[in-house]
mmCIF file with all atom_site columns, C-alpha atoms in Angstrom:
data_model
loop_
_atom_site.group_PDB
_atom_site.id
_atom_site.type_symbol
_atom_site.label_atom_id
_atom_site.label_alt_id
_atom_site.label_comp_id
_atom_site.label_asym_id
_atom_site.label_entity_id
_atom_site.label_seq_id
_atom_site.pdbx_PDB_ins_code
_atom_site.Cartn_x
_atom_site.Cartn_y
_atom_site.Cartn_z
_atom_site.occupancy
_atom_site.B_iso_or_equiv
_atom_site.pdbx_formal_charge
_atom_site.auth_seq_id
_atom_site.auth_comp_id
_atom_site.auth_asym_id
_atom_site.auth_atom_id
_atom_site.pdbx_PDB_model_num
ATOM 1   C CA . GLY N 1 1   ? -12.392 -0.934  -8.748 1.00 54.00 ? 181 GLY N CA 1
ATOM 2   C CA . ASN N 1 2   ? -12.794 2.779   -8.206 1.00 70.00 ? 182 ASN N CA 1
ATOM 3   C CA . SER N 1 3   ? -13.444 2.657   -4.465 1.00 87.00 ? 183 SER N CA 1
ATOM 4   C CA . LEU N 1 4   ? -11.527 5.130   -2.335 1.00 88.00 ? 184 LEU N CA 1
ATOM 5   C CA . ASP N 1 5   ? -9.472  2.261   -0.889 1.00 87.00 ? 185 ASP N CA 1
ATOM 6   C CA . ALA N 1 6   ? -8.532  1.113   -4.396 1.00 88.00 ? 186 ALA N CA 1
ATOM 7   C CA . LEU N 1 7   ? -7.616  4.607   -5.554 1.00 88.00 ? 187 LEU N CA 1
ATOM 8   C CA . LEU N 1 8   ? -5.494  5.187   -2.461 1.00 87.00 ? 188 LEU N CA 1
ATOM 9   C CA . ALA N 1 9   ? -3.568  1.982   -3.138 1.00 86.00 ? 189 ALA N CA 1
ATOM 10  C CA . THR N 1 10  ? -3.187  2.175   -6.919 1.00 87.00 ? 190 THR N CA 1
ATOM 11  C CA . ARG N 1 11  ? -3.707  5.793   -7.999 1.00 88.00 ? 191 ARG N CA 1
ATOM 12  C CA . PRO N 1 12  ? -3.205  7.875   -4.848 1.00 86.00 ? 192 PRO N CA 1
ATOM 13  C CA . HIS N 1 13  ? -3.063  11.251  -6.536 1.00 81.00 ? 193 HIS N CA 1
ATOM 14  C CA . GLU N 1 14  ? -6.452  10.631  -8.117 1.00 87.00 ? 194 GLU N CA 1
ATOM 15  C CA . ALA N 1 15  ? -7.805  9.908   -4.647 1.00 91.00 ? 195 ALA N CA 1
ATOM 16  C CA . ARG N 1 16  ? -7.156  13.415  -3.347 1.00 92.00 ? 196 ARG N CA 1
ATOM 17  C CA . ALA N 1 17  ? -10.394 14.967  -4.617 1.00 91.00 ? 197 ALA N CA 1
ATOM 18  C CA . ARG N 1 18  ? -12.355 11.945  -3.331 1.00 92.00 ? 198 ARG N CA 1
ATOM 19  C CA . ILE N 1 19  ? -10.830 12.325  0.133  1.00 93.00 ? 199 ILE N CA 1
ATOM 20  C CA . GLU N 1 20  ? -11.634 16.034  0.219  1.00 92.00 ? 200 GLU N CA 1
ATOM 21  C CA . ALA N 1 21  ? -15.226 15.315  -0.802 1.00 92.00 ? 201 ALA N CA 1
ATOM 22  C CA . ALA N 1 22  ? -15.495 12.623  1.873  1.00 91.00 ? 202 ALA N CA 1
ATOM 23  C CA . LEU N 1 23  ? -14.177 15.063  4.477  1.00 91.00 ? 203 LEU N CA 1
ATOM 24  C CA . GLU N 1 24  ? -16.844 17.593  3.510  1.00 90.00 ? 204 GLU N CA 1
ATOM 25  C CA . ALA N 1 25  ? -19.550 14.917  3.753  1.00 89.00 ? 205 ALA N CA 1
ATOM 26  C CA . SER N 1 26  ? -18.288 13.353  6.990  1.00 82.00 ? 206 SER N CA 1
ATOM 27  C CA . GLY N 1 27  ? -20.813 15.158  9.177  1.00 73.00 ? 207 GLY N CA 1
ATOM 28  C CA . GLY N 1 28  ? -18.347 15.757  11.974 1.00 68.00 ? 208 GLY N CA 1
ATOM 29  C CA . ASP N 1 29  ? -17.602 12.092  12.710 1.00 70.00 ? 209 ASP N CA 1
ATOM 30  C CA . GLY N 1 30  ? -14.270 12.487  14.489 1.00 90.00 ? 210 GLY N CA 1
ATOM 31  C CA . ILE N 1 31  ? -12.834 9.057   13.726 1.00 93.00 ? 211 ILE N CA 1
ATOM 32  C CA . GLU N 1 32  ? -13.840 9.258   10.059 1.00 92.00 ? 212 GLU N CA 1
ATOM 33  C CA . ILE N 1 33  ? -12.254 12.689  9.781  1.00 94.00 ? 213 ILE N CA 1
ATOM 34  C CA . GLU N 1 34  ? -9.104  11.363  11.422 1.00 95.00 ? 214 GLU N CA 1
ATOM 35  C CA . TRP N 1 35  ? -8.515  8.476   9.009  1.00 94.00 ? 215 TRP N CA 1
ATOM 36  C CA . LEU N 1 36  ? -9.311  10.658  6.016  1.00 95.00 ? 216 LEU N CA 1
ATOM 37  C CA . CYS N 1 37  ? -6.880  13.340  7.210  1.00 95.00 ? 217 CYS N CA 1
ATOM 38  C CA . VAL N 1 38  ? -4.166  10.739  7.778  1.00 95.00 ? 218 VAL N CA 1
ATOM 39  C CA . SER N 1 39  ? -4.722  9.247   4.319  1.00 94.00 ? 219 SER N CA 1
ATOM 40  C CA . LEU N 1 40  ? -4.622  12.735  2.777  1.00 95.00 ? 220 LEU N CA 1
ATOM 41  C CA . LEU N 1 41  ? -1.299  13.486  4.476  1.00 93.00 ? 221 LEU N CA 1
ATOM 42  C CA . VAL N 1 42  ? 0.082   10.163  3.206  1.00 92.00 ? 222 VAL N CA 1
ATOM 43  C CA . VAL N 1 43  ? -1.063  10.980  -0.342 1.00 93.00 ? 223 VAL N CA 1
ATOM 44  C CA . ASP N 1 44  ? 0.780   14.293  -0.020 1.00 91.00 ? 224 ASP N CA 1
ATOM 45  C CA . GLY N 1 45  ? 3.942   12.538  1.211  1.00 89.00 ? 225 GLY N CA 1
ATOM 46  C CA . ARG N 1 46  ? 3.717   14.168  4.642  1.00 89.00 ? 226 ARG N CA 1
ATOM 47  C CA . TYR N 1 47  ? 4.282   11.018  6.632  1.00 89.00 ? 227 TYR N CA 1
ATOM 48  C CA . ALA N 1 48  ? 5.696   12.613  9.788  1.00 85.00 ? 228 ALA N CA 1
ATOM 49  C CA . SER N 1 49  ? 2.717   14.977  9.875  1.00 88.00 ? 229 SER N CA 1
ATOM 50  C CA . ALA N 1 50  ? 0.386   11.987  9.679  1.00 91.00 ? 230 ALA N CA 1
ATOM 51  C CA . LEU N 1 51  ? 2.145   10.374  12.643 1.00 90.00 ? 231 LEU N CA 1
ATOM 52  C CA . ALA N 1 52  ? 2.056   13.655  14.597 1.00 89.00 ? 232 ALA N CA 1
ATOM 53  C CA . ARG N 1 53  ? -1.749  13.920  14.669 1.00 91.00 ? 233 ARG N CA 1
ATOM 54  C CA . PRO N 1 54  ? -2.901  13.693  18.326 1.00 89.00 ? 234 PRO N CA 1
ATOM 55  C CA . MET N 1 55  ? -5.073  10.583  17.937 1.00 92.00 ? 235 MET N CA 1
ATOM 56  C CA . VAL N 1 56  ? -2.289  8.839   16.025 1.00 93.00 ? 236 VAL N CA 1
ATOM 57  C CA . ALA N 1 57  ? 0.352   9.802   18.578 1.00 90.00 ? 237 ALA N CA 1
ATOM 58  C CA . GLU N 1 58  ? -1.858  8.367   21.315 1.00 91.00 ? 238 GLU N CA 1
ATOM 59  C CA . LEU N 1 59  ? -2.294  5.137   19.370 1.00 93.00 ? 239 LEU N CA 1
ATOM 60  C CA . LEU N 1 60  ? 1.438   4.709   18.717 1.00 92.00 ? 240 LEU N CA 1
ATOM 61  C CA . ALA N 1 61  ? 2.723   5.823   22.141 1.00 89.00 ? 241 ALA N CA 1
ATOM 62  C CA . GLU N 1 62  ? 6.520   5.773   22.406 1.00 87.00 ? 242 GLU N CA 1
ATOM 63  C CA . PRO N 1 63  ? 8.757   3.756   20.070 1.00 88.00 ? 243 PRO N CA 1
ATOM 64  C CA . SER N 1 64  ? 9.617   0.665   22.096 1.00 90.00 ? 244 SER N CA 1
ATOM 65  C CA . ARG N 1 65  ? 9.197   -3.113  22.017 1.00 90.00 ? 245 ARG N CA 1
ATOM 66  C CA . THR N 1 66  ? 6.522   -2.888  24.714 1.00 92.00 ? 246 THR N CA 1
ATOM 67  C CA . SER N 1 67  ? 4.608   -0.298  22.722 1.00 91.00 ? 247 SER N CA 1
ATOM 68  C CA . VAL N 1 68  ? 4.753   -2.311  19.493 1.00 91.00 ? 248 VAL N CA 1
ATOM 69  C CA . ASP N 1 69  ? 3.615   -5.464  21.306 1.00 91.00 ? 249 ASP N CA 1
ATOM 70  C CA . ALA N 1 70  ? 0.624   -3.536  22.706 1.00 93.00 ? 250 ALA N CA 1
ATOM 71  C CA . LEU N 1 71  ? -0.417  -1.951  19.418 1.00 92.00 ? 251 LEU N CA 1
ATOM 72  C CA . ALA N 1 72  ? -3.008  -4.635  18.625 1.00 88.00 ? 252 ALA N CA 1
ATOM 73  C CA . ALA N 1 73  ? -4.664  -4.126  21.998 1.00 91.00 ? 253 ALA N CA 1
ATOM 74  C CA . ARG N 1 74  ? -4.729  -0.351  21.522 1.00 93.00 ? 254 ARG N CA 1
ATOM 75  C CA . VAL N 1 75  ? -6.302  -0.739  18.073 1.00 92.00 ? 255 VAL N CA 1
ATOM 76  C CA . LEU N 1 76  ? -9.001  -3.005  19.515 1.00 91.00 ? 256 LEU N CA 1
ATOM 77  C CA . LYS N 1 77  ? -9.668  -0.447  22.251 1.00 94.00 ? 257 LYS N CA 1
ATOM 78  C CA . LEU N 1 78  ? -9.866  2.333   19.669 1.00 93.00 ? 258 LEU N CA 1
ATOM 79  C CA . ILE N 1 79  ? -12.459 0.355   17.726 1.00 91.00 ? 259 ILE N CA 1
ATOM 80  C CA . GLU N 1 80  ? -14.388 -0.424  20.918 1.00 92.00 ? 260 GLU N CA 1
ATOM 81  C CA . ASP N 1 81  ? -14.307 3.234   22.001 1.00 94.00 ? 261 ASP N CA 1
ATOM 82  C CA . HIS N 1 82  ? -15.879 4.168   18.651 1.00 92.00 ? 262 HIS N CA 1
ATOM 83  C CA . ALA N 1 83  ? -18.643 1.551   18.824 1.00 90.00 ? 263 ALA N CA 1
ATOM 84  C CA . GLY N 1 84  ? -17.046 -0.771  16.300 1.00 88.00 ? 264 GLY N CA 1
ATOM 85  C CA . SER N 1 85  ? -16.748 1.910   13.647 1.00 89.00 ? 265 SER N CA 1
ATOM 86  C CA . PRO N 1 86  ? -14.985 0.661   10.502 1.00 90.00 ? 266 PRO N CA 1
ATOM 87  C CA . HIS N 1 87  ? -13.313 4.074   10.355 1.00 91.00 ? 267 HIS N CA 1
ATOM 88  C CA . ALA N 1 88  ? -11.288 3.154   13.463 1.00 93.00 ? 268 ALA N CA 1
ATOM 89  C CA . ALA N 1 89  ? -9.893  0.084   11.687 1.00 91.00 ? 269 ALA N CA 1
ATOM 90  C CA . LYS N 1 90  ? -9.113  2.210   8.633  1.00 93.00 ? 270 LYS N CA 1
ATOM 91  C CA . LEU N 1 91  ? -7.262  4.703   10.812 1.00 95.00 ? 271 LEU N CA 1
ATOM 92  C CA . ALA N 1 92  ? -5.064  1.903   12.162 1.00 94.00 ? 272 ALA N CA 1
ATOM 93  C CA . THR N 1 93  ? -4.412  0.701   8.602  1.00 93.00 ? 273 THR N CA 1
ATOM 94  C CA . TRP N 1 94  ? -3.425  4.160   7.408  1.00 94.00 ? 274 TRP N CA 1
ATOM 95  C CA . VAL N 1 95  ? -1.161  4.785   10.373 1.00 95.00 ? 275 VAL N CA 1
ATOM 96  C CA . GLY N 1 96  ? 0.560   1.540   9.372  1.00 95.00 ? 276 GLY N CA 1
ATOM 97  C CA . ILE N 1 97  ? 0.799   2.746   5.778  1.00 95.00 ? 277 ILE N CA 1
ATOM 98  C CA . ALA N 1 98  ? 2.341   6.046   6.902  1.00 94.00 ? 278 ALA N CA 1
ATOM 99  C CA . CYS N 1 99  ? 4.914   4.090   8.929  1.00 93.00 ? 279 CYS N CA 1
ATOM 100 C CA . LEU N 1 100 ? 5.641   1.843   5.947  1.00 96.00 ? 280 LEU N CA 1
ATOM 101 C CA . HIS N 1 101 ? 6.278   4.855   3.713  1.00 93.00 ? 281 HIS N CA 1
ATOM 102 C CA . CYS N 1 102 ? 8.731   6.184   6.325  1.00 91.00 ? 282 CYS N CA 1
ATOM 103 C CA . VAL N 1 103 ? 10.640  2.907   6.048  1.00 93.00 ? 283 VAL N CA 1
ATOM 104 C CA . VAL N 1 104 ? 10.681  2.950   2.246  1.00 94.00 ? 284 VAL N CA 1
ATOM 105 C CA . ARG N 1 105 ? 11.874  6.547   2.219  1.00 90.00 ? 285 ARG N CA 1
ATOM 106 C CA . ALA N 1 106 ? 14.575  5.925   4.830  1.00 89.00 ? 286 ALA N CA 1
ATOM 107 C CA . ASN N 1 107 ? 15.987  2.774   3.203  1.00 92.00 ? 287 ASN N CA 1
ATOM 108 C CA . PHE N 1 108 ? 15.259  2.884   -0.523 1.00 92.00 ? 288 PHE N CA 1
ATOM 109 C CA . THR N 1 109 ? 14.004  6.079   -2.113 1.00 90.00 ? 289 THR N CA 1
ATOM 110 C CA . GLY N 1 110 ? 15.132  9.022   0.005  1.00 81.00 ? 290 GLY N CA 1
ATOM 111 C CA . PRO N 1 111 ? 15.192  11.927  0.628  1.00 69.00 ? 291 PRO N CA 1
ATOM 112 C CA . GLY N 1 112 ? 17.460  11.716  3.634  1.00 57.00 ? 292 GLY N CA 1
ATOM 113 C CA . TRP N 1 113 ? 16.905  12.770  7.192  1.00 51.00 ? 293 TRP N CA 1
ATOM 114 C CA . ASP N 1 114 ? 16.665  16.486  6.424  1.00 52.00 ? 294 ASP N CA 1
ATOM 115 C CA . GLU N 1 115 ? 12.957  16.038  5.720  1.00 53.00 ? 295 GLU N CA 1
ATOM 116 C CA . TRP N 1 116 ? 12.419  15.116  9.348  1.00 53.00 ? 296 TRP N CA 1
ATOM 117 C CA . ALA N 1 117 ? 14.420  18.021  10.788 1.00 49.00 ? 297 ALA N CA 1
ATOM 118 C CA . GLY N 1 118 ? 11.234  19.817  11.797 1.00 53.00 ? 298 GLY N CA 1
ATOM 119 C CA . SER N 1 119 ? 9.539   16.733  13.205 1.00 55.00 ? 299 SER N CA 1
ATOM 120 C CA . GLU N 1 120 ? 9.065   16.915  16.933 1.00 54.00 ? 300 GLU N CA 1
ATOM 121 C CA . GLY N 1 121 ? 8.303   14.356  19.599 1.00 64.00 ? 301 GLY N CA 1
ATOM 122 C CA . ARG N 1 122 ? 7.139   10.855  18.855 1.00 70.00 ? 302 ARG N CA 1
ATOM 123 C CA . ALA N 1 123 ? 6.426   11.402  15.159 1.00 73.00 ? 303 ALA N CA 1
ATOM 124 C CA . GLY N 1 124 ? 10.077  12.096  14.452 1.00 72.00 ? 304 GLY N CA 1
ATOM 125 C CA . GLU N 1 125 ? 11.156  9.230   16.696 1.00 78.00 ? 305 GLU N CA 1
ATOM 126 C CA . TRP N 1 126 ? 8.924   6.687   14.936 1.00 80.00 ? 306 TRP N CA 1
ATOM 127 C CA . ALA N 1 127 ? 9.936   8.000   11.517 1.00 74.00 ? 307 ALA N CA 1
ATOM 128 C CA . GLN N 1 128 ? 13.682  7.826   12.158 1.00 73.00 ? 308 GLN N CA 1
ATOM 129 C CA . ALA N 1 129 ? 14.613  5.763   15.161 1.00 74.00 ? 309 ALA N CA 1
ATOM 130 C CA . THR N 1 130 ? 16.557  2.515   15.033 1.00 78.00 ? 310 THR N CA 1
ATOM 131 C CA . ASP N 1 131 ? 18.161  0.714   17.962 1.00 84.00 ? 311 ASP N CA 1
ATOM 132 C CA . ASN N 1 132 ? 19.066  -2.791  19.053 1.00 89.00 ? 312 ASN N CA 1
ATOM 133 C CA . ASP N 1 133 ? 15.596  -3.439  20.465 1.00 90.00 ? 313 ASP N CA 1
ATOM 134 C CA . ALA N 1 134 ? 14.023  -2.467  17.140 1.00 90.00 ? 314 ALA N CA 1
ATOM 135 C CA . ARG N 1 135 ? 16.378  -4.770  15.241 1.00 91.00 ? 315 ARG N CA 1
ATOM 136 C CA . ALA N 1 136 ? 15.583  -7.599  17.638 1.00 91.00 ? 316 ALA N CA 1
ATOM 137 C CA . ALA N 1 137 ? 11.845  -7.036  17.171 1.00 92.00 ? 317 ALA N CA 1
ATOM 138 C CA . LEU N 1 138 ? 12.251  -7.403  13.402 1.00 95.00 ? 318 LEU N CA 1
ATOM 139 C CA . ALA N 1 139 ? 14.428  -10.539 13.395 1.00 96.00 ? 319 ALA N CA 1
ATOM 140 C CA . LEU N 1 140 ? 12.502  -13.469 11.927 1.00 96.00 ? 320 LEU N CA 1
ATOM 141 C CA . ASP N 1 141 ? 13.154  -17.091 11.004 1.00 97.00 ? 321 ASP N CA 1
ATOM 142 C CA . GLY N 1 142 ? 16.698  -16.784 12.319 1.00 96.00 ? 322 GLY N CA 1
ATOM 143 C CA . GLU N 1 143 ? 17.458  -13.822 10.047 1.00 97.00 ? 323 GLU N CA 1
ATOM 144 C CA . GLU N 1 144 ? 18.451  -10.408 11.355 1.00 96.00 ? 324 GLU N CA 1
ATOM 145 C CA . VAL N 1 145 ? 17.775  -7.014  9.825  1.00 95.00 ? 325 VAL N CA 1
ATOM 146 C CA . HIS N 1 146 ? 20.651  -5.239  8.117  1.00 92.00 ? 326 HIS N CA 1
ATOM 147 C CA . ARG N 1 147 ? 22.871  -3.333  10.511 1.00 88.00 ? 327 ARG N CA 1
ATOM 148 C CA . LYS N 1 148 ? 22.295  0.005   8.776  1.00 88.00 ? 328 LYS N CA 1
ATOM 149 C CA . VAL N 1 149 ? 18.510  -0.283  8.441  1.00 91.00 ? 329 VAL N CA 1
ATOM 150 C CA . GLY N 1 150 ? 16.717  3.014   8.952  1.00 88.00 ? 330 GLY N CA 1
ATOM 151 C CA . ALA N 1 151 ? 13.365  3.693   10.607 1.00 89.00 ? 331 ALA N CA 1
ATOM 152 C CA . ALA N 1 152 ? 13.297  0.249   12.180 1.00 92.00 ? 332 ALA N CA 1
ATOM 153 C CA . TRP N 1 153 ? 10.677  1.237   14.734 1.00 92.00 ? 333 TRP N CA 1
ATOM 154 C CA . ALA N 1 154 ? 8.435   2.467   11.919 1.00 92.00 ? 334 ALA N CA 1
ATOM 155 C CA . LEU N 1 155 ? 8.784   -0.942  10.260 1.00 95.00 ? 335 LEU N CA 1
ATOM 156 C CA . ALA N 1 156 ? 7.914   -2.710  13.520 1.00 95.00 ? 336 ALA N CA 1
ATOM 157 C CA . ALA N 1 157 ? 4.805   -0.539  13.839 1.00 94.00 ? 337 ALA N CA 1
ATOM 158 C CA . ALA N 1 158 ? 3.855   -1.093  10.200 1.00 95.00 ? 338 ALA N CA 1
ATOM 159 C CA . ARG N 1 159 ? 4.061   -4.872  10.582 1.00 94.00 ? 339 ARG N CA 1
ATOM 160 C CA . ALA N 1 160 ? 1.901   -4.677  13.727 1.00 92.00 ? 340 ALA N CA 1
ATOM 161 C CA . LEU N 1 161 ? -0.694  -2.417  12.108 1.00 93.00 ? 341 LEU N CA 1
ATOM 162 C CA . LEU N 1 162 ? -0.713  -4.168  8.708  1.00 93.00 ? 342 LEU N CA 1
ATOM 163 C CA . PRO N 1 163 ? -0.960  -7.830  9.732  1.00 88.00 ? 343 PRO N CA 1
ATOM 164 C CA . PRO N 1 164 ? -2.109  -10.763 7.602  1.00 82.00 ? 344 PRO N CA 1
ATOM 165 C CA . ALA N 1 165 ? -5.857  -11.011 7.067  1.00 69.00 ? 345 ALA N CA 1
ATOM 166 C CA . ASP N 1 166 ? -6.171  -13.877 9.534  1.00 68.00 ? 346 ASP N CA 1
ATOM 167 C CA . GLY N 1 167 ? -4.925  -11.620 12.320 1.00 63.00 ? 347 GLY N CA 1
ATOM 168 C CA . LEU N 1 168 ? -5.746  -8.067  13.334 1.00 61.00 ? 348 LEU N CA 1
ATOM 169 C CA . GLY N 1 169 ? -5.996  -7.196  9.651  1.00 57.00 ? 349 GLY N CA 1
ATOM 170 C CA . ALA N 1 170 ? -9.408  -8.872  9.521  1.00 57.00 ? 350 ALA N CA 1
ATOM 171 C CA . LEU N 1 171 ? -10.771 -5.817  11.325 1.00 75.00 ? 351 LEU N CA 1
ATOM 172 C CA . ASP N 1 172 ? -10.278 -3.727  8.187  1.00 84.00 ? 352 ASP N CA 1
ATOM 173 C CA . THR N 1 173 ? -12.501 -5.532  5.716  1.00 79.00 ? 353 THR N CA 1
ATOM 174 C CA . SER N 1 174 ? -11.180 -3.733  2.646  1.00 82.00 ? 354 SER N CA 1
ATOM 175 C CA . PRO N 1 175 ? -9.368  -6.150  0.314  1.00 82.00 ? 355 PRO N CA 1
ATOM 176 C CA . TRP N 1 176 ? -6.714  -3.470  0.024  1.00 87.00 ? 356 TRP N CA 1
ATOM 177 C CA . ALA N 1 177 ? -5.768  -3.917  3.691  1.00 88.00 ? 357 ALA N CA 1
ATOM 178 C CA . ALA N 1 178 ? -4.401  -7.345  2.731  1.00 87.00 ? 358 ALA N CA 1
ATOM 179 C CA . TRP N 1 179 ? -2.563  -5.732  -0.213 1.00 90.00 ? 359 TRP N CA 1
ATOM 180 C CA . TRP N 1 180 ? -0.800  -3.336  2.159  1.00 93.00 ? 360 TRP N CA 1
ATOM 181 C CA . SER N 1 181 ? -0.025  -6.195  4.547  1.00 92.00 ? 361 SER N CA 1
ATOM 182 C CA . ALA N 1 182 ? 1.731   -8.050  1.731  1.00 93.00 ? 362 ALA N CA 1
ATOM 183 C CA . ARG N 1 183 ? 3.641   -4.927  0.782  1.00 96.00 ? 363 ARG N CA 1
ATOM 184 C CA . ALA N 1 184 ? 4.828   -4.474  4.382  1.00 96.00 ? 364 ALA N CA 1
ATOM 185 C CA . ALA N 1 185 ? 6.010   -8.100  4.416  1.00 96.00 ? 365 ALA N CA 1
ATOM 186 C CA . ILE N 1 186 ? 7.961   -7.554  1.187  1.00 97.00 ? 366 ILE N CA 1
ATOM 187 C CA . VAL N 1 187 ? 9.686   -4.445  2.562  1.00 97.00 ? 367 VAL N CA 1
ATOM 188 C CA . HIS N 1 188 ? 10.509  -6.293  5.786  1.00 97.00 ? 368 HIS N CA 1
ATOM 189 C CA . SER N 1 189 ? 11.916  -9.218  3.799  1.00 97.00 ? 369 SER N CA 1
ATOM 190 C CA . ARG N 1 190 ? 14.170  -6.934  1.750  1.00 96.00 ? 370 ARG N CA 1
ATOM 191 C CA . LEU N 1 191 ? 15.714  -5.598  4.954  1.00 97.00 ? 371 LEU N CA 1
ATOM 192 C CA . LEU N 1 192 ? 16.579  -9.014  6.384  1.00 97.00 ? 372 LEU N CA 1
ATOM 193 C CA . SER N 1 193 ? 19.929  -10.724 5.897  1.00 95.00 ? 373 SER N CA 1
ATOM 194 C CA . ALA N 1 194 ? 18.262  -13.580 3.975  1.00 96.00 ? 374 ALA N CA 1
ATOM 195 C CA . GLN N 1 195 ? 14.828  -14.664 2.831  1.00 94.00 ? 375 GLN N CA 1
ATOM 196 C CA . SER N 1 196 ? 12.181  -15.401 5.457  1.00 96.00 ? 376 SER N CA 1
ATOM 197 C CA . PRO N 1 197 ? 9.700   -18.228 4.705  1.00 96.00 ? 377 PRO N CA 1
ATOM 198 C CA . THR N 1 198 ? 7.186   -16.574 7.040  1.00 94.00 ? 378 THR N CA 1
ATOM 199 C CA . LEU N 1 199 ? 7.306   -13.267 5.184  1.00 95.00 ? 379 LEU N CA 1
ATOM 200 C CA . ARG N 1 200 ? 7.201   -15.000 1.813  1.00 94.00 ? 380 ARG N CA 1
ATOM 201 C CA . ALA N 1 201 ? 3.990   -16.756 2.853  1.00 93.00 ? 381 ALA N CA 1
ATOM 202 C CA . VAL N 1 202 ? 2.417   -13.449 3.925  1.00 90.00 ? 382 VAL N CA 1
ATOM 203 C CA . ALA N 1 203 ? 3.470   -11.738 0.699  1.00 91.00 ? 383 ALA N CA 1
ATOM 204 C CA . LEU N 1 204 ? 1.969   -14.518 -1.441 1.00 89.00 ? 384 LEU N CA 1
ATOM 205 C CA . ALA N 1 205 ? -1.214  -15.000 0.589  1.00 78.00 ? 385 ALA N CA 1
#
């Protein structure tokens, strides 16, 4: 279809004008403005800038196993704080998408780390950081992530924020949320030492 969600997933550059129009019509709804701004930054390839927005930085907290494990609870609180607004769920989805793009750029497409040279604080840490805890968080079905994987914390956050539709993902009712969840599972699978049956099931769901 030609919904904004569909355009963002399949023809992102065509979505830019639609996002700008939606921002003009938002009527000052802070959470709606936030998810639209994040999606616009993702469309423009400014992933670190998307992660640096204050509301996003508060949602992500610091890159750690504890923080990733608590992401679902923070998303639920965000939705509750905004009276169940679907825009809060979309913000969580698009933060996950920004994280996923960081992973793809770090491990597959480039450019290298120079793009993040100006990134400060948590945004740069999420976009770049990898350590043993991050690798452990991403191990699945007895398979470990590759030793040289980049942006492992961003992948952990993406998997938490882009879950299968029978999990937290059900909060974002767009069918494209499930599409992004499958894409995150595929990227995760490609960075493991061997195929994961769990990730294959998510990707094919």
